[in-house]
Coordinates of C-alpha atoms and ligand atoms in Angstrom, one line a residue:
M25 CA 172.2 -166.3 -0.9
S26 CA 169.7 -164.2 -2.6
A27 CA 171.1 -161.6 -5.0
A28 CA 168.3 -159.1 -4.2
A29 CA 169.6 -155.8 -2.7
A30 CA 169.3 -155.4 1.0
Q31 CA 166.0 -153.8 2.0
F32 CA 165.3 -151.4 4.8
A33 CA 162.4 -149.4 6.2
R34 CA 162.4 -146.1 8.0
V35 CA 160.3 -146.6 11.2
A36 CA 159.9 -144.0 13.9
G37 CA 163.0 -142.2 12.7
Q38 CA 165.1 -145.5 12.7
T39 CA 166.4 -147.5 9.8
V40 CA 165.4 -151.2 10.2
S41 CA 166.5 -154.1 8.0
T42 CA 163.4 -155.9 6.8
D43 CA 165.5 -158.9 5.6
H44 CA 166.4 -162.2 7.3
L45 CA 169.7 -162.4 9.1
I46 CA 171.4 -165.6 8.1
G47 CA 175.0 -166.5 8.9
G48 CA 175.7 -162.8 9.6
E49 CA 174.3 -161.6 6.3
R50 CA 171.1 -159.9 5.4
V51 CA 169.1 -162.1 3.0
A52 CA 166.1 -160.7 1.1
G53 CA 164.3 -163.9 0.4
R54 CA 161.7 -164.5 -2.4
S55 CA 158.6 -162.7 -1.2
R56 CA 157.5 -160.1 1.4
F57 CA 154.6 -159.4 3.8
E58 CA 153.4 -156.2 5.2
T59 CA 153.6 -155.2 8.9
L60 CA 151.0 -152.5 9.9
S61 CA 151.2 -149.9 12.7
P62 CA 148.3 -150.3 15.1
I63 CA 148.7 -146.5 15.8
D64 CA 147.2 -145.4 12.5
G65 CA 146.9 -148.6 10.4
S66 CA 149.7 -147.5 8.0
V67 CA 152.0 -150.0 6.3
L68 CA 155.3 -149.7 8.2
A69 CA 157.4 -152.1 6.2
E70 CA 157.5 -154.9 3.7
V71 CA 159.3 -157.7 5.5
A72 CA 161.0 -160.8 4.1
R73 CA 158.6 -163.8 4.0
G74 CA 160.7 -166.8 4.8
D75 CA 160.1 -170.2 3.3
A76 CA 161.5 -173.6 4.0
E77 CA 164.6 -172.8 1.9
D78 CA 165.4 -169.7 4.0
V79 CA 164.8 -171.6 7.2
A80 CA 167.1 -174.5 6.0
R81 CA 169.9 -172.0 5.3
A82 CA 169.5 -170.4 8.7
V83 CA 169.5 -173.7 10.5
E84 CA 172.6 -174.9 8.6
A85 CA 174.3 -171.6 9.5
A86 CA 173.5 -172.1 13.1
H87 CA 174.7 -175.7 12.9
R88 CA 178.0 -174.6 11.4
A89 CA 178.5 -171.9 14.0
W90 CA 177.6 -174.1 17.0
P91 CA 180.9 -176.0 17.7
A92 CA 183.0 -172.8 17.9
W93 CA 180.3 -171.0 20.0
A94 CA 180.1 -174.0 22.4
A95 CA 183.9 -174.2 22.6
L96 CA 184.2 -170.5 23.6
G97 CA 183.0 -171.6 27.1
P98 CA 180.8 -169.7 29.5
H99 CA 183.3 -166.9 30.1
G100 CA 183.8 -166.1 26.4
R101 CA 180.1 -166.2 25.7
A102 CA 179.3 -164.1 28.8
E103 CA 181.6 -161.4 27.6
R104 CA 179.7 -161.1 24.3
L105 CA 176.3 -161.3 26.0
R106 CA 177.3 -158.5 28.4
R107 CA 178.3 -156.4 25.5
L108 CA 175.0 -157.1 23.9
A109 CA 173.2 -156.0 27.1
D110 CA 175.2 -152.8 27.1
L111 CA 174.3 -152.1 23.5
I112 CA 170.6 -152.7 24.2
D113 CA 170.7 -150.3 27.2
S114 CA 172.4 -147.7 24.9
R115 CA 169.6 -148.0 22.3
V116 CA 166.5 -148.1 24.5
E117 CA 165.0 -145.0 22.9
E118 CA 165.4 -146.3 19.3
L119 CA 164.2 -149.8 20.2
A120 CA 161.2 -148.4 22.2
A121 CA 160.2 -146.1 19.3
V122 CA 160.2 -148.9 16.8
E123 CA 158.4 -151.4 19.0
C124 CA 155.8 -148.8 19.8
A125 CA 155.2 -148.1 16.1
D126 CA 155.1 -151.9 15.3
M127 CA 153.1 -153.2 18.3
A128 CA 151.6 -150.2 20.0
M129 CA 152.8 -151.0 23.5
L130 CA 152.8 -147.9 25.6
L131 CA 156.0 -145.9 24.8
R132 CA 156.5 -144.9 28.3
S133 CA 156.5 -148.6 29.5
L134 CA 158.9 -149.6 26.7
R135 CA 161.3 -146.8 27.6
A136 CA 161.1 -147.3 31.4
R137 CA 161.3 -151.1 31.7
V138 CA 160.4 -153.4 28.8
I139 CA 163.3 -152.8 26.5
S140 CA 165.9 -152.7 29.3
R141 CA 164.5 -156.0 30.6
G142 CA 165.9 -157.4 27.4
A143 CA 169.3 -156.2 28.5
R144 CA 168.7 -157.6 32.0
N145 CA 168.0 -161.0 30.4
F146 CA 171.3 -161.1 28.6
R147 CA 173.2 -159.8 31.7
A148 CA 171.5 -162.3 34.0
Y149 CA 172.3 -165.2 31.8
A150 CA 175.9 -164.1 31.3
E151 CA 176.3 -164.4 35.1
L152 CA 174.3 -167.6 35.5
A153 CA 176.2 -169.4 32.7
V154 CA 179.5 -168.5 34.4
A155 CA 178.2 -169.7 37.8
Y156 CA 176.7 -172.9 36.3
E157 CA 179.0 -175.6 37.7
E158 CA 179.5 -179.2 36.9
R159 CA 179.0 -181.6 39.8
D160 CA 181.7 -183.9 40.9
W161 CA 181.6 -186.7 43.5
R162 CA 183.0 -190.1 44.5
S163 CA 180.9 -193.3 44.9
N164 CA 181.3 -197.0 44.3
G165 CA 185.0 -196.7 43.6
T166 CA 184.5 -194.2 40.8
W167 CA 184.7 -190.4 40.2
N168 CA 181.4 -189.2 38.9
R169 CA 181.0 -186.0 36.9
V170 CA 177.9 -184.4 35.4
Q171 CA 179.0 -182.6 32.3
R172 CA 176.7 -180.1 30.6
M173 CA 177.0 -180.0 26.8
A174 CA 175.4 -177.4 24.7
S175 CA 172.6 -179.1 22.8
G176 CA 173.0 -177.5 19.3
P177 CA 170.9 -175.1 17.2
A178 CA 167.7 -174.0 19.0
A179 CA 164.5 -172.8 17.4
V180 CA 163.0 -169.8 19.1
I181 CA 159.5 -168.8 18.0
T182 CA 157.9 -165.8 19.6
P183 CA 154.6 -163.9 19.8
W184 CA 153.6 -160.4 18.7
N185 CA 153.2 -158.9 22.2
A186 CA 156.4 -157.6 23.8
P187 CA 158.3 -159.1 20.9
F188 CA 161.7 -157.8 21.8
M189 CA 161.7 -158.7 25.5
L190 CA 160.1 -162.1 24.9
S191 CA 162.7 -163.0 22.3
T192 CA 165.6 -162.0 24.5
W193 CA 164.0 -164.1 27.4
K194 CA 164.6 -167.2 25.3
T195 CA 167.6 -166.3 23.3
A196 CA 169.7 -165.3 26.3
P197 CA 169.7 -168.7 28.0
A198 CA 170.1 -170.5 24.7
L199 CA 173.2 -168.5 23.8
A200 CA 174.6 -168.6 27.3
A201 CA 174.3 -172.4 27.4
G202 CA 176.3 -172.6 24.2
C203 CA 173.4 -173.2 21.7
T204 CA 173.1 -171.2 18.5
V205 CA 169.7 -169.7 17.7
V206 CA 167.3 -169.3 14.8
L207 CA 164.6 -166.8 15.9
K208 CA 161.3 -166.6 14.1
P209 CA 159.5 -163.5 15.3
A210 CA 155.8 -163.0 15.0
E211 CA 154.6 -161.6 11.7
W212 CA 152.5 -158.8 13.3
S213 CA 155.5 -157.2 15.0
P214 CA 158.7 -158.3 13.4
L215 CA 160.9 -155.2 13.5
T216 CA 162.6 -155.0 16.8
C217 CA 163.8 -158.6 16.5
S218 CA 165.6 -157.5 13.3
L219 CA 167.3 -154.8 15.3
L220 CA 168.3 -157.4 17.9
G221 CA 170.1 -159.2 15.1
D222 CA 172.2 -156.1 14.3
L223 CA 173.0 -155.5 17.9
A224 CA 174.2 -159.2 18.3
L225 CA 176.6 -158.7 15.5
E226 CA 177.8 -155.4 16.8
A227 CA 178.4 -157.1 20.2
G228 CA 180.8 -159.4 18.5
I229 CA 178.6 -162.5 18.5
E230 CA 180.0 -164.5 15.7
P231 CA 178.0 -164.7 12.4
G232 CA 175.7 -167.7 12.4
V233 CA 175.3 -167.8 16.2
F234 CA 172.2 -165.7 16.1
N235 CA 170.0 -165.8 13.0
V236 CA 166.6 -164.3 12.4
V237 CA 164.1 -165.7 9.8
Q238 CA 161.1 -163.5 9.3
G239 CA 157.8 -164.8 8.0
I240 CA 154.4 -166.4 8.6
G241 CA 153.9 -169.0 11.3
E242 CA 152.5 -171.8 9.1
E243 CA 155.4 -171.3 6.6
A244 CA 158.7 -170.2 8.2
G245 CA 157.6 -171.2 11.8
A246 CA 156.5 -174.7 10.8
A247 CA 159.6 -175.3 8.7
L248 CA 161.8 -174.2 11.6
A249 CA 160.1 -176.4 14.1
A250 CA 160.3 -179.5 11.8
H251 CA 164.0 -179.0 10.7
P252 CA 166.0 -182.1 11.6
L253 CA 169.1 -180.2 12.7
I254 CA 167.2 -178.3 15.4
R255 CA 168.0 -179.8 18.8
R256 CA 165.8 -177.6 21.1
A257 CA 162.6 -175.6 20.5
S258 CA 161.3 -172.9 22.7
F259 CA 158.0 -171.3 21.9
T260 CA 155.8 -168.5 23.4
G261 CA 152.4 -168.1 21.9
S262 CA 149.0 -169.7 21.8
T263 CA 148.0 -173.2 22.9
G264 CA 146.8 -174.3 19.5
T265 CA 150.1 -173.4 17.8
A266 CA 152.1 -175.1 20.7
R267 CA 150.3 -178.4 19.8
R268 CA 151.4 -178.1 16.2
I269 CA 155.0 -177.2 17.0
G270 CA 155.1 -179.9 19.7
A271 CA 153.9 -182.5 17.2
A272 CA 156.7 -181.5 14.8
T273 CA 159.5 -181.5 17.4
A274 CA 158.2 -184.8 18.9
A275 CA 158.7 -186.4 15.5
N276 CA 162.4 -185.5 15.8
L277 CA 162.6 -186.3 19.5
V278 CA 163.5 -182.7 20.2
P279 CA 162.8 -181.3 23.7
F280 CA 160.2 -178.5 23.5
T281 CA 159.3 -175.8 26.0
A282 CA 156.1 -173.7 25.6
E283 CA 154.9 -170.6 27.4
L284 CA 151.3 -170.1 26.5
G285 CA 148.1 -168.3 27.2
G286 CA 146.3 -167.9 30.4
K287 CA 142.9 -167.2 32.0
N288 CA 144.4 -166.0 35.2
P289 CA 142.4 -165.4 38.4
L290 CA 142.7 -162.2 40.3
L291 CA 141.4 -163.1 43.8
V292 CA 140.2 -160.3 46.1
F293 CA 139.4 -161.3 49.7
A294 CA 137.4 -159.0 52.1
D295 CA 140.4 -158.4 54.2
A296 CA 142.4 -157.0 51.3
D297 CA 143.5 -153.4 50.7
L298 CA 140.5 -152.9 48.4
D299 CA 141.9 -149.8 46.8
A300 CA 145.1 -151.5 45.8
A301 CA 143.1 -154.5 44.6
A302 CA 140.7 -152.4 42.5
R303 CA 143.6 -150.3 41.0
M304 CA 145.4 -153.6 40.1
A305 CA 142.2 -155.0 38.5
A306 CA 141.8 -151.8 36.4
R307 CA 145.5 -152.2 35.4
Q308 CA 144.6 -155.4 33.6
Y309 CA 143.3 -153.2 30.8
D310 CA 146.7 -151.7 30.2
D311 CA 148.0 -152.4 26.7
S312 CA 144.4 -153.4 25.9
G313 CA 144.8 -156.6 27.9
Q314 CA 147.3 -158.1 25.4
V315 CA 149.4 -159.6 28.3
C316 CA 149.5 -163.3 28.9
L317 CA 149.9 -162.9 32.6
S318 CA 146.9 -160.6 33.0
G319 CA 144.4 -161.4 35.8
T320 CA 141.3 -161.5 33.6
R321 CA 139.0 -163.3 35.9
L322 CA 138.1 -161.1 38.9
L323 CA 137.1 -163.3 41.8
V324 CA 135.8 -161.2 44.6
E325 CA 134.5 -162.2 48.0
A326 CA 130.8 -161.6 47.9
S327 CA 130.7 -159.4 51.0
V328 CA 132.8 -156.7 49.3
R329 CA 131.7 -157.0 45.7
E330 CA 129.8 -153.7 45.6
E331 CA 132.5 -151.8 47.4
F332 CA 135.2 -153.3 45.1
L333 CA 133.2 -152.5 42.0
E334 CA 132.8 -148.8 43.1
R335 CA 136.6 -148.5 43.5
F336 CA 137.2 -150.5 40.3
D337 CA 134.9 -148.1 38.3
A338 CA 136.8 -145.1 39.8
A339 CA 140.2 -146.6 38.7
V340 CA 138.9 -147.6 35.2
A341 CA 137.5 -144.0 34.7
E342 CA 141.1 -142.8 34.9
H343 CA 142.1 -144.8 31.8
V344 CA 142.9 -142.9 28.7
L345 CA 142.5 -144.7 25.4
G346 CA 144.7 -143.4 22.6
D347 CA 148.0 -143.0 20.9
P348 CA 150.6 -145.2 22.8
R349 CA 153.3 -142.5 22.2
R350 CA 151.4 -140.0 24.3
E351 CA 152.4 -139.7 28.0
E352 CA 148.8 -139.7 29.3
T353 CA 147.6 -142.8 27.3
T354 CA 147.1 -145.9 29.4
V355 CA 145.2 -148.2 27.0
S356 CA 146.8 -148.6 23.5
P357 CA 145.1 -150.0 20.4
L358 CA 144.8 -153.7 19.7
I359 CA 147.6 -155.1 17.5
H360 CA 145.6 -155.9 14.3
P361 CA 142.0 -155.6 12.8
L362 CA 141.8 -159.4 12.8
H363 CA 142.5 -159.4 16.5
L364 CA 140.0 -156.7 17.2
E365 CA 137.5 -158.8 15.3
R366 CA 138.4 -161.8 17.5
V367 CA 137.9 -159.8 20.7
A368 CA 134.6 -158.4 19.5
G369 CA 133.5 -161.9 18.6
F370 CA 134.0 -163.1 22.2
V371 CA 131.9 -160.3 23.6
E372 CA 129.2 -160.7 21.0
R373 CA 128.9 -164.4 21.7
A374 CA 128.8 -163.7 25.5
R375 CA 125.9 -161.3 24.9
D376 CA 124.1 -163.7 22.7
E377 CA 124.4 -166.4 25.4
G378 CA 122.9 -164.0 28.0
Q379 CA 126.1 -163.2 30.0
R380 CA 125.7 -159.7 31.6
V381 CA 127.9 -157.1 30.1
L382 CA 128.3 -154.7 33.1
R383 CA 130.7 -152.2 31.5
G384 CA 131.9 -151.4 28.0
G385 CA 131.4 -154.0 25.4
R386 CA 131.8 -152.1 22.1
R387 CA 134.5 -151.3 19.7
L388 CA 135.3 -147.6 19.2
D389 CA 134.6 -145.9 15.9
D390 CA 138.1 -144.6 15.6
G391 CA 141.2 -146.9 15.6
W392 CA 141.6 -150.5 16.6
F393 CA 140.1 -150.0 20.1
F394 CA 137.7 -152.1 22.2
E395 CA 136.2 -150.5 25.3
P396 CA 137.5 -151.8 28.7
T397 CA 134.8 -154.4 29.3
L398 CA 133.5 -156.2 32.3
I399 CA 131.2 -159.2 32.1
E400 CA 129.4 -161.1 34.8
P401 CA 128.9 -164.6 33.6
T402 CA 125.8 -166.6 34.4
S403 CA 127.8 -169.8 34.4
N404 CA 131.4 -170.7 35.1
D405 CA 131.3 -172.9 32.0
A406 CA 130.7 -169.9 29.7
E407 CA 133.2 -169.4 26.9
I408 CA 134.0 -165.9 28.2
V409 CA 135.2 -167.5 31.5
Q410 CA 137.0 -170.5 30.1
S411 CA 138.8 -169.1 27.0
E412 CA 141.6 -166.6 26.7
V413 CA 140.4 -163.4 25.0
F414 CA 143.8 -161.5 25.0
G415 CA 142.0 -158.2 25.0
P416 CA 140.5 -155.6 27.4
V417 CA 137.8 -158.0 28.6
L418 CA 137.5 -159.1 32.2
T419 CA 134.9 -161.2 34.0
I420 CA 133.7 -160.8 37.6
Q421 CA 132.4 -163.6 39.8
A422 CA 131.7 -163.5 43.5
F423 CA 132.7 -166.3 46.0
A424 CA 131.9 -167.1 49.6
G425 CA 134.9 -168.4 51.5
E426 CA 138.3 -169.9 50.6
E427 CA 137.1 -173.2 49.3
E428 CA 134.9 -171.7 46.6
A429 CA 137.6 -169.1 45.8
V430 CA 140.1 -171.9 45.1
A431 CA 137.6 -174.0 43.2
L432 CA 136.8 -171.1 40.9
A433 CA 140.5 -170.1 40.5
N434 CA 141.4 -173.6 39.4
S435 CA 138.4 -174.2 37.2
T436 CA 139.9 -173.6 33.7
R437 CA 142.3 -175.6 31.5
Y438 CA 144.9 -172.9 32.0
G439 CA 147.4 -172.3 34.8
L440 CA 149.8 -169.5 34.0
S441 CA 149.5 -167.0 36.8
G442 CA 147.4 -165.9 39.7
L443 CA 147.0 -162.7 41.6
L444 CA 145.9 -162.7 45.2
Y445 CA 144.8 -159.8 47.3
T446 CA 144.6 -160.4 51.1
S447 CA 146.2 -158.9 54.3
S448 CA 146.3 -162.3 56.0
A449 CA 149.7 -164.1 56.0
G450 CA 148.0 -167.4 56.6
R451 CA 145.6 -166.9 53.7
A452 CA 148.4 -165.8 51.4
E453 CA 150.2 -169.0 52.2
R454 CA 147.1 -171.3 51.9
I455 CA 145.6 -169.8 48.8
G456 CA 149.0 -169.1 47.2
R457 CA 149.8 -172.8 47.5
A458 CA 146.3 -174.0 46.4
V459 CA 146.1 -172.0 43.2
R460 CA 147.4 -174.2 40.3
A461 CA 149.6 -171.8 38.3
G462 CA 153.2 -171.4 37.3
T463 CA 153.4 -168.0 39.2
V464 CA 151.2 -166.6 41.9
W465 CA 151.7 -163.0 43.0
V466 CA 150.3 -161.8 46.4
N467 CA 149.5 -158.1 46.7
T468 CA 151.7 -157.3 43.7
F469 CA 152.1 -158.2 40.0
L470 CA 154.7 -158.8 37.3
V471 CA 157.7 -158.6 39.8
R472 CA 160.2 -161.2 38.5
D473 CA 163.4 -162.6 39.8
L474 CA 165.1 -163.9 36.7
T475 CA 166.5 -166.9 38.6
A476 CA 163.0 -168.2 39.5
P477 CA 161.3 -170.8 37.3
F478 CA 158.7 -169.4 34.9
G479 CA 156.1 -171.3 32.9
G480 CA 152.6 -172.7 32.9
I481 CA 150.5 -175.7 33.9
G482 CA 147.9 -177.4 31.7
D483 CA 147.1 -175.4 28.5
S484 CA 149.4 -172.6 29.7
G485 CA 152.5 -174.5 28.8
I486 CA 155.1 -177.2 29.3
G487 CA 158.6 -176.9 30.8
R488 CA 160.1 -174.1 32.8
E489 CA 162.4 -171.3 31.8
G490 CA 164.2 -168.8 34.1
G491 CA 167.5 -169.3 36.0
D492 CA 169.2 -172.6 35.8
Y493 CA 166.0 -174.2 34.6
A494 CA 166.5 -172.7 31.2
L495 CA 170.2 -173.5 31.1
D496 CA 169.3 -177.2 31.9
F497 CA 166.8 -177.1 29.0
Y498 CA 169.4 -175.9 26.5
S499 CA 172.0 -178.5 27.7
D500 CA 172.5 -182.2 27.3
L501 CA 173.7 -183.7 30.6
K502 CA 176.3 -186.4 30.5
T503 CA 177.6 -188.6 33.4
L504 CA 181.3 -189.3 33.1
Q505 CA 182.5 -192.1 35.4
I506 CA 186.2 -192.9 35.9
L507 CA 187.5 -195.9 37.9
E508 CA 189.3 -194.4 40.9
G509 CA 193.1 -195.0 40.8
S510 CA 193.0 -196.1 37.2
T511 CA 194.4 -192.9 35.7
R512 CA 197.4 -190.8 36.6
Ligands
NAD893 P1 150.5 -167.5 17.9 O1 150.5 -168.9 18.5 O2 149.5 -167.2 16.9 O3 151.9 -167.2 17.3 C1 153.1 -167.2 18.0 C2 154.3 -167.5 17.1 O4 154.1 -168.8 16.5 C3 154.4 -166.5 15.9 O5 155.7 -166.2 15.6 C4 153.7 -167.3 14.8 O6 154.2 -166.9 13.5 C5 154.2 -168.7 15.1 N1 153.4 -169.7 14.5 C6 152.1 -169.7 14.2 N2 151.7 -170.9 13.6 C7 152.8 -171.7 13.6 C8 153.1 -173.0 13.2 N3 152.1 -173.8 12.7 N4 154.3 -173.5 13.3 C9 155.3 -172.8 13.9 N5 155.1 -171.5 14.3 C10 153.9 -171.0 14.1 O7 150.4 -166.5 19.2 P2 150.3 -164.9 19.1 O8 148.9 -164.6 18.7 O9 151.4 -164.4 18.4 O10 150.5 -164.6 20.6 C11 149.5 -164.5 21.6 C12 149.5 -165.7 22.5 O11 150.8 -165.8 23.1 C13 148.5 -165.6 23.6 O12 147.9 -166.8 23.8 C14 149.3 -165.2 24.8 O13 148.8 -165.5 26.0 C15 150.6 -166.0 24.5 N6 151.7 -165.5 25.3 C16 152.2 -166.2 26.3 C17 153.3 -165.8 27.1 C18 153.9 -166.5 28.2 O14 155.0 -166.2 28.7 N7 153.2 -167.6 28.7 C19 153.8 -164.5 26.8 C20 153.3 -163.8 25.7 C21 152.2 -164.3 25.0

């Protein structure tokens, strides 16, 4: 272990360890990187910058802790995960304040639902693991039993948007299934994952079961994905990174699940409640559009395009760009100047190509903000239609009839989510089934039953998490066959 003194930062009134968490101990590592606050650009903390050696220590700690954690059984693990859920619920204010400073998600959403969803993830998986039964049956003169064995240390690599919640979404099923975890949080918002490490220890989760290695993707992330003792890898982030991690895990024959970006359609039919549809379309600018599930391609039936746009404009006019800690703010700043640059680049190229920028289209002079922007493409092949921007930029296209609507909806490489607005039950069923995406919401958005499968199609990901699908992923299934009558 490093001899350097443990390092902490004071963030939003909270003390946060900026070191790794390895085998239950804080480890400073050899170098540091800065994390900035999108609220005012200030340096929030100097965080440990993990290298291959730190990663190896963490994976070895997870490997050592795994047999005892697996042997605890579902009830023992569930008890600890429930305690962790309770601790998260009791610290919502602190966690929300730190995440708001580090990532600039709206404080009011963090307080009301995002942080407590982390607690729900642990509680849900505590229950699911206990209910997760082995199958038993007789055939061909034998007893058959399907046994589920915890796979071993799991690598969990997460993105900068909603870092706390997304890390718990993966960590909860891994731990519930009996795997141990090494988490590599994103370098642009690493702080609440560090707090999660403290809470896990406080909940009585044994040292080494849950480890956090901070650092840069190409360094700590790449070393973690490639480590030979890792038995499962679960990733949320961009498609390009997934290809790199997938190549590393494939070399070790390690199952890999990836939840990636999207270019999700929001379909509005003429028979829809247009007010609700327009308000929902305007909501896609919340958090500056840094939400993978956002419906960023507005596909509107041609006969109601003008009426829809009028209502959309009225809803967008209510947006307040500003400090995410303020109650009235609805659009927070972008995470990082480099990301702002990236978003601006998409819009600039769209303009240069002759796409029509109908609304917005410029960065603000103050802060890392980009105006809520609406673009009407001249071609469905345009980059602005086909590539994920991950910012406050929507496109609008008109369609005539169901066939064209579905063709447009399914015309990108992605398939993460779809939003559909219609008042017809038949259409909801037909279009809901025809849209190629991991999740389709009809007349609503972001409602999740944690037992339902979650994931993407095509460039939006591989594998499914949620419910038993995730427990299956973190387990090795074994068939045990015993000749009937041969044992007493
Ligand atoms: P990213 O791919 O740049 O980084 C994600 C994580 O991977 C980070 O922790 C990063 O450090 C790490 N990483 C980067 N390069 C690596 C490498 N070579 N090896 C191992 N790890 C590496 O993504 P991001 O910019 O942090 O997140 C935004 C993306 O995530 C968007 O595309 C968004 O749509 C997607 N996302 C998807 C979901 C979902 O559930 N489908 C949820 C949230 C975000």
